[in-house]
Short mmCIF file of C-alpha atoms and ligand atoms in Angstrom, two decimals:
data_model
loop_
_atom_site.label_atom_id
_atom_site.label_comp_id
_atom_site.label_asym_id
_atom_site.label_seq_id
_atom_site.Cartn_x
_atom_site.Cartn_y
_atom_site.Cartn_z
CA MET J 1 19.12 1.44 -11.69
CA ASN J 2 16.96 4.01 -13.37
CA LYS J 3 13.71 2.11 -12.45
CA ARG J 4 10.30 3.38 -13.31
CA VAL J 5 7.29 2.75 -11.13
CA VAL J 6 3.64 3.73 -11.95
CA SER J 7 1.61 4.70 -8.77
CA ILE J 8 -2.12 3.85 -8.99
CA GLN J 9 -4.01 5.50 -6.14
CA ASP J 10 -5.90 8.66 -5.35
CA ILE J 11 -4.66 12.33 -4.70
CA SER J 12 -5.77 13.53 -1.28
CA CYS J 13 -5.20 17.05 -2.03
CA VAL J 14 -4.43 17.73 1.79
CA GLY J 15 -3.18 14.88 3.95
CA GLN J 16 0.22 13.19 3.71
CA CYS J 17 -0.94 10.02 2.15
CA SER J 18 -1.47 8.13 -1.17
CA LEU J 19 -0.07 9.80 -4.31
CA THR J 20 1.20 12.90 -2.56
CA ALA J 21 3.48 10.43 -0.33
CA ALA J 22 4.34 8.39 -3.08
CA LEU J 23 5.88 10.72 -5.30
CA PRO J 24 8.67 12.27 -2.73
CA VAL J 25 9.03 8.97 -1.14
CA LEU J 26 9.82 7.07 -4.48
CA ALA J 27 12.01 10.12 -5.57
CA ALA J 28 13.94 9.96 -2.37
CA CYS J 29 14.68 6.25 -3.24
CA GLY J 30 15.74 7.21 -6.62
CA VAL J 31 13.19 6.03 -8.46
CA GLU J 32 11.11 7.60 -11.10
CA CYS J 33 7.36 7.75 -10.08
CA ALA J 34 4.67 7.98 -12.89
CA VAL J 35 1.32 8.46 -11.53
CA LEU J 36 -2.20 7.02 -12.47
CA PRO J 37 -4.72 9.18 -10.26
CA THR J 38 -8.02 7.26 -9.38
CA ALA J 39 -9.73 10.10 -7.54
CA LEU J 40 -9.10 13.55 -6.43
CA LEU J 41 -10.15 14.03 -2.91
CA SER J 42 -10.00 17.41 -1.13
CA THR J 43 -8.52 15.65 2.09
CA HIS J 44 -8.22 11.79 3.14
CA THR J 45 -11.39 10.13 4.45
CA GLY J 46 -10.19 9.85 8.06
CA PRO J 47 -12.42 11.11 10.99
CA GLU J 48 -9.95 14.18 11.30
CA PHE J 49 -11.85 16.23 8.71
CA THR J 50 -15.52 16.18 7.58
CA VAL J 51 -16.47 14.33 4.51
CA PRO J 52 -14.08 15.31 1.74
CA THR J 53 -15.20 16.24 -1.74
CA LYS J 54 -14.36 13.55 -4.25
CA LEU J 55 -13.94 13.74 -8.05
CA ASP J 56 -14.01 10.01 -9.44
CA LEU J 57 -11.36 9.81 -12.24
CA THR J 58 -12.55 6.26 -13.18
CA GLU J 59 -13.53 7.59 -16.80
CA ALA J 60 -9.88 8.67 -17.42
CA LEU J 61 -8.16 5.57 -16.50
CA PRO J 62 -8.86 3.44 -19.82
CA ARG J 63 -8.04 6.28 -21.83
CA ILE J 64 -4.60 6.82 -20.01
CA HIS J 65 -4.12 2.84 -20.19
CA GLN J 66 -4.62 3.13 -24.02
CA HIS J 67 -2.33 5.97 -24.73
CA TRP J 68 0.52 4.57 -22.59
CA LYS J 69 -0.12 0.96 -24.53
CA GLU J 70 0.19 2.82 -27.84
CA ASN J 71 3.56 4.29 -26.77
CA ARG J 72 4.65 1.07 -25.25
CA ILE J 73 6.01 2.63 -21.86
CA PRO J 74 7.36 0.04 -19.47
CA PHE J 75 7.14 -0.09 -15.79
CA ASP J 76 9.66 -1.82 -13.64
CA ALA J 77 6.84 -1.92 -10.97
CA ILE J 78 3.11 -1.12 -10.53
CA GLU J 79 2.18 0.21 -7.18
CA ILE J 80 -1.45 -0.20 -6.22
CA GLY J 81 -2.99 1.61 -3.19
CA TYR J 82 -6.43 3.12 -2.27
CA LEU J 83 -9.04 2.40 -4.82
CA GLY J 84 -12.52 3.74 -4.67
CA SER J 85 -14.81 0.99 -6.21
CA GLU J 86 -15.05 -2.50 -7.72
CA ARG J 87 -15.16 -0.91 -11.15
CA GLN J 88 -11.56 0.41 -10.38
CA ILE J 89 -10.50 -2.85 -9.31
CA GLY J 90 -11.75 -4.06 -12.85
CA PHE J 91 -9.84 -1.50 -14.40
CA VAL J 92 -6.53 -2.28 -12.58
CA SER J 93 -7.07 -6.02 -13.23
CA ASP J 94 -7.11 -4.93 -17.16
CA PHE J 95 -4.21 -2.56 -16.82
CA LEU J 96 -2.09 -5.56 -15.18
CA SER J 97 -2.87 -7.75 -18.32
CA ASP J 98 -1.06 -5.32 -20.50
CA PHE J 99 1.46 -3.77 -18.26
CA HIS J 100 2.52 -6.84 -15.91
CA GLY J 101 5.63 -8.16 -17.84
CA PRO J 102 7.74 -10.67 -16.50
CA ASP J 103 10.16 -8.39 -14.80
CA THR J 104 7.60 -5.96 -13.58
CA ILE J 105 6.80 -6.43 -9.68
CA VAL J 106 3.28 -5.75 -8.90
CA PHE J 107 3.20 -4.20 -5.15
CA LEU J 108 -0.61 -4.14 -3.96
CA ASP J 109 -1.70 -2.47 -0.71
CA PRO J 110 -5.25 -3.55 -0.33
CA VAL J 111 -6.51 -0.62 1.31
CA MET J 112 -9.97 -1.06 2.85
CA GLY J 113 -9.81 -0.76 6.51
CA ASP J 114 -8.15 -0.81 10.08
CA HIS J 115 -8.59 -1.58 13.58
CA GLY J 116 -11.24 -4.31 12.71
CA ARG J 117 -13.43 -2.11 10.48
CA PHE J 118 -13.86 -1.23 6.78
CA TYR J 119 -12.91 2.43 5.87
CA SER J 120 -16.07 4.37 4.74
CA GLY J 121 -17.28 3.21 1.25
CA PHE J 122 -15.80 -0.49 1.54
CA ASP J 123 -17.61 -3.60 2.47
CA ARG J 124 -17.49 -7.70 2.24
CA GLU J 125 -18.15 -7.41 -1.72
CA TYR J 126 -15.16 -4.99 -2.25
CA ALA J 127 -13.13 -7.46 -0.08
CA ARG J 128 -13.98 -10.34 -2.22
CA SER J 129 -13.04 -8.50 -5.76
CA MET J 130 -9.82 -7.09 -4.02
CA ALA J 131 -8.87 -10.96 -2.99
CA ALA J 132 -9.13 -11.56 -6.66
CA LEU J 133 -6.69 -8.76 -7.53
CA CYS J 134 -4.41 -10.08 -4.89
CA GLY J 135 -4.10 -13.30 -7.20
CA LYS J 136 -2.31 -10.92 -9.95
CA ALA J 137 0.13 -9.37 -7.63
CA ASP J 138 3.57 -10.34 -6.60
CA ILE J 139 3.80 -8.80 -3.06
CA ILE J 140 0.66 -7.76 -0.93
CA LEU J 141 0.71 -5.72 2.16
CA PRO J 142 -2.38 -6.02 4.13
CA ASN J 143 -2.83 -4.86 7.85
CA LEU J 144 -4.38 -7.50 10.03
CA THR J 145 -7.97 -6.18 9.58
CA GLU J 146 -7.38 -6.28 5.71
CA ALA J 147 -5.90 -9.68 5.78
CA CYS J 148 -8.84 -10.89 7.85
CA PHE J 149 -11.40 -9.40 5.34
CA LEU J 150 -9.40 -10.65 2.27
CA LEU J 151 -9.97 -14.21 3.79
CA ASP J 152 -13.45 -13.63 4.42
CA ARG J 153 -12.86 -13.84 8.26
CA GLU J 154 -14.24 -11.76 11.22
CA PRO J 155 -11.57 -9.16 11.87
CA VAL J 156 -9.01 -9.53 14.68
CA VAL J 157 -8.22 -6.41 16.74
CA GLY J 158 -5.09 -5.61 18.94
CA CYS J 159 -2.54 -8.40 19.88
CA TYR J 160 -2.13 -11.37 18.04
CA ASP J 161 0.63 -14.06 18.17
CA VAL J 162 3.35 -14.70 15.44
CA THR J 163 2.32 -18.36 14.96
CA SER J 164 -1.36 -16.76 14.11
CA CYS J 165 0.01 -14.41 11.77
CA LEU J 166 2.08 -16.72 9.81
CA ASP J 167 -0.82 -19.02 9.25
CA LEU J 168 -2.72 -16.01 7.93
CA ALA J 169 0.27 -15.25 5.65
CA ARG J 170 0.36 -18.66 4.33
CA ARG J 171 -3.38 -18.62 3.74
CA LEU J 172 -3.10 -15.20 1.99
CA THR J 173 -0.34 -16.52 -0.46
CA GLY J 174 -3.01 -18.96 -1.34
CA LEU J 175 -4.82 -16.02 -2.92
CA GLY J 176 -1.95 -16.21 -5.57
CA ALA J 177 0.58 -13.53 -4.50
CA PRO J 178 3.84 -15.28 -3.57
CA ALA J 179 4.83 -12.71 -0.88
CA VAL J 180 3.11 -11.12 1.79
CA ILE J 181 3.89 -8.18 4.19
CA LEU J 182 1.58 -8.07 7.15
CA THR J 183 1.78 -4.60 8.45
CA GLY J 184 1.15 -2.83 11.69
CA LEU J 185 1.00 -5.87 14.07
CA GLU J 186 0.83 -5.51 17.74
CA LEU J 187 2.48 -8.80 18.59
CA ALA J 188 3.91 -7.46 21.91
CA ASP J 189 3.20 -4.83 24.30
CA GLY J 190 4.87 -1.42 23.11
CA GLN J 191 5.83 -2.81 19.78
CA ILE J 192 4.74 -2.47 16.10
CA SER J 193 5.79 -5.21 13.77
CA ASN J 194 5.69 -6.09 10.20
CA LEU J 195 5.90 -9.86 9.16
CA ILE J 196 7.26 -10.66 5.74
CA TYR J 197 6.69 -14.17 4.30
CA ARG J 198 7.36 -15.88 1.14
CA ARG J 199 5.58 -18.78 -0.05
CA GLU J 200 8.66 -20.35 -2.12
CA THR J 201 10.71 -20.85 0.78
CA ASP J 202 8.23 -20.76 3.47
CA ALA J 203 10.33 -18.27 5.08
CA HIS J 204 9.47 -15.17 7.11
CA THR J 205 11.21 -12.28 8.64
CA LEU J 206 9.89 -10.06 11.56
CA ILE J 207 10.66 -6.47 11.79
CA SER J 208 9.65 -4.50 15.17
CA THR J 209 10.07 -0.99 16.13
CA PRO J 210 8.68 0.52 19.43
CA LYS J 211 5.12 1.74 19.23
CA LEU J 212 4.92 5.55 19.63
CA PRO J 213 1.98 7.45 20.96
CA GLY J 214 -0.66 8.92 18.32
CA GLN J 215 -2.94 7.49 15.59
CA HIS J 216 -1.83 8.90 12.36
CA HIS J 217 -3.25 8.55 8.85
CA GLY J 218 -1.08 7.49 5.82
CA THR J 219 1.63 5.49 7.83
CA GLY J 220 0.73 2.40 5.53
CA ASP J 221 0.91 4.37 2.44
CA LEU J 222 4.55 5.38 3.39
CA PHE J 223 5.66 2.23 4.51
CA ALA J 224 4.28 0.88 0.98
CA SER J 225 6.08 3.31 -0.89
CA ALA J 226 9.36 3.28 0.91
CA CYS J 227 9.72 -0.36 0.57
CA LEU J 228 8.88 -0.57 -3.02
CA GLY J 229 11.35 2.33 -3.55
CA ARG J 230 14.20 0.54 -1.84
CA LEU J 231 13.29 -2.70 -3.58
CA MET J 232 13.62 -0.98 -6.92
CA TRP J 233 16.75 0.43 -5.64
CA GLY J 234 18.15 -2.96 -5.14
CA ASP J 235 17.61 -3.90 -1.77
CA ALA J 236 16.33 -7.51 -0.88
CA LEU J 237 12.74 -7.50 0.49
CA PRO J 238 13.55 -7.98 4.29
CA ALA J 239 16.26 -5.12 4.02
CA ALA J 240 13.80 -2.90 2.20
CA ALA J 241 11.03 -3.44 4.51
CA GLU J 242 13.51 -2.73 7.46
CA ARG J 243 14.46 0.45 6.06
CA ALA J 244 10.98 1.56 5.24
CA SER J 245 9.97 0.62 8.98
CA ALA J 246 12.92 2.78 10.16
CA PHE J 247 11.70 5.69 7.88
CA VAL J 248 7.96 5.47 9.18
CA SER J 249 9.18 5.13 12.85
CA ALA J 250 11.36 8.40 12.57
CA ALA J 251 8.41 10.32 10.64
CA ILE J 252 5.99 9.42 13.54
CA ALA J 253 8.81 10.32 16.04
CA ASN J 254 8.90 13.58 14.17
CA THR J 255 5.13 14.27 14.28
CA GLU J 256 3.34 15.73 17.24
CA PRO J 257 0.14 13.33 18.27
CA GLU J 258 -2.34 15.90 17.43
CA HIS J 259 -1.17 16.47 14.12
CA LYS J 260 -4.14 15.53 11.75
CA TYR J 261 -2.82 15.61 8.12
CA GLY J 262 -0.69 12.42 8.39
CA VAL J 263 2.91 12.20 9.52
CA ARG J 264 5.64 14.55 9.09
CA TYR J 265 7.89 12.58 7.05
CA GLU J 266 9.39 15.31 5.00
CA ALA J 267 12.43 15.82 7.04
CA CYS J 268 13.16 11.83 7.44
CA LEU J 269 13.38 11.39 3.52
CA ARG J 270 17.18 11.44 3.82
CA LEU J 271 16.65 8.16 5.65
CA LEU J 272 15.68 6.43 2.30
CA MET J 273 18.61 7.98 0.43
CA ASN J 274 21.49 5.77 -0.52
O1 LIG V 301 -3.99 5.95 3.68
C1 LIG V 301 -4.95 5.34 2.75
C2 LIG V 301 -5.86 6.26 2.13
C3 LIG V 301 -5.64 6.83 0.95
N1 LIG V 301 -6.53 7.79 0.45
C4 LIG V 301 -7.51 8.05 1.00
C5 LIG V 301 -7.89 7.45 2.23
C6 LIG V 301 -6.95 6.52 2.68
C7 LIG V 301 -7.39 5.92 4.00
O2 LIG V 301 -8.44 6.08 4.64
O3 LIG V 301 -8.85 7.94 2.86
C8 LIG V 301 -8.46 9.12 0.40
#
């Protein structure tokens, strides 16, 4: 009980994603959320808006790191989401050297693309640095596109089968993280699945929910924070992922398809509470 997480990702001032989603979602799970904001953007970078303004906070990160180190502030988990540059990956790597204790869970969403393409500002070089960072994490949560980029493969789009996904998950643990959650998989018509794989037991769990209409920004961020929050509350990883999936699914169902800010998850936060 009384867990403290630090969430390292951007603040998108408008857009229900990254830090503005991590804070309420982790709080709903009963978990304290400290923040290490990597950049301040006027909106998320999705095509729903014109190009957002961006204040890069890279310079502030080592100073915050140093102050926390002086004050010996411990974290039960480190959540890593959207990072803007290889320099920031380098910073996170240094941060982990000081703050990844034996009982700290490093939960890394290697945000860089979807639907077979990089998000704007990301490329193969970035993917290689992110693959190295995966070696320092305990649990990584790539979608199918990110999984392919991490393994330096051509991206796969659309339907894929469980056997191929399992093969991908096994190879991803080869990067160093002992557990992988492959997110947003379309394994069967009308379904969205998450596949949880652990290297230690070679066991996997598949969690599927109906695919709902609309393409929304930030669903991966919500899933990650909800899954980490439930894990911190004491759920086992498959139960945490199941609860997070149900939460995201309810949030999507609560959102009109044309809503462009993200998903309306606020009314569904109670699904994460004990
Ligand atoms: O949802 C991930 C995310 C977070 N933050 C920003 C983004 C994105 C995805 O594109 O643009 C700024």
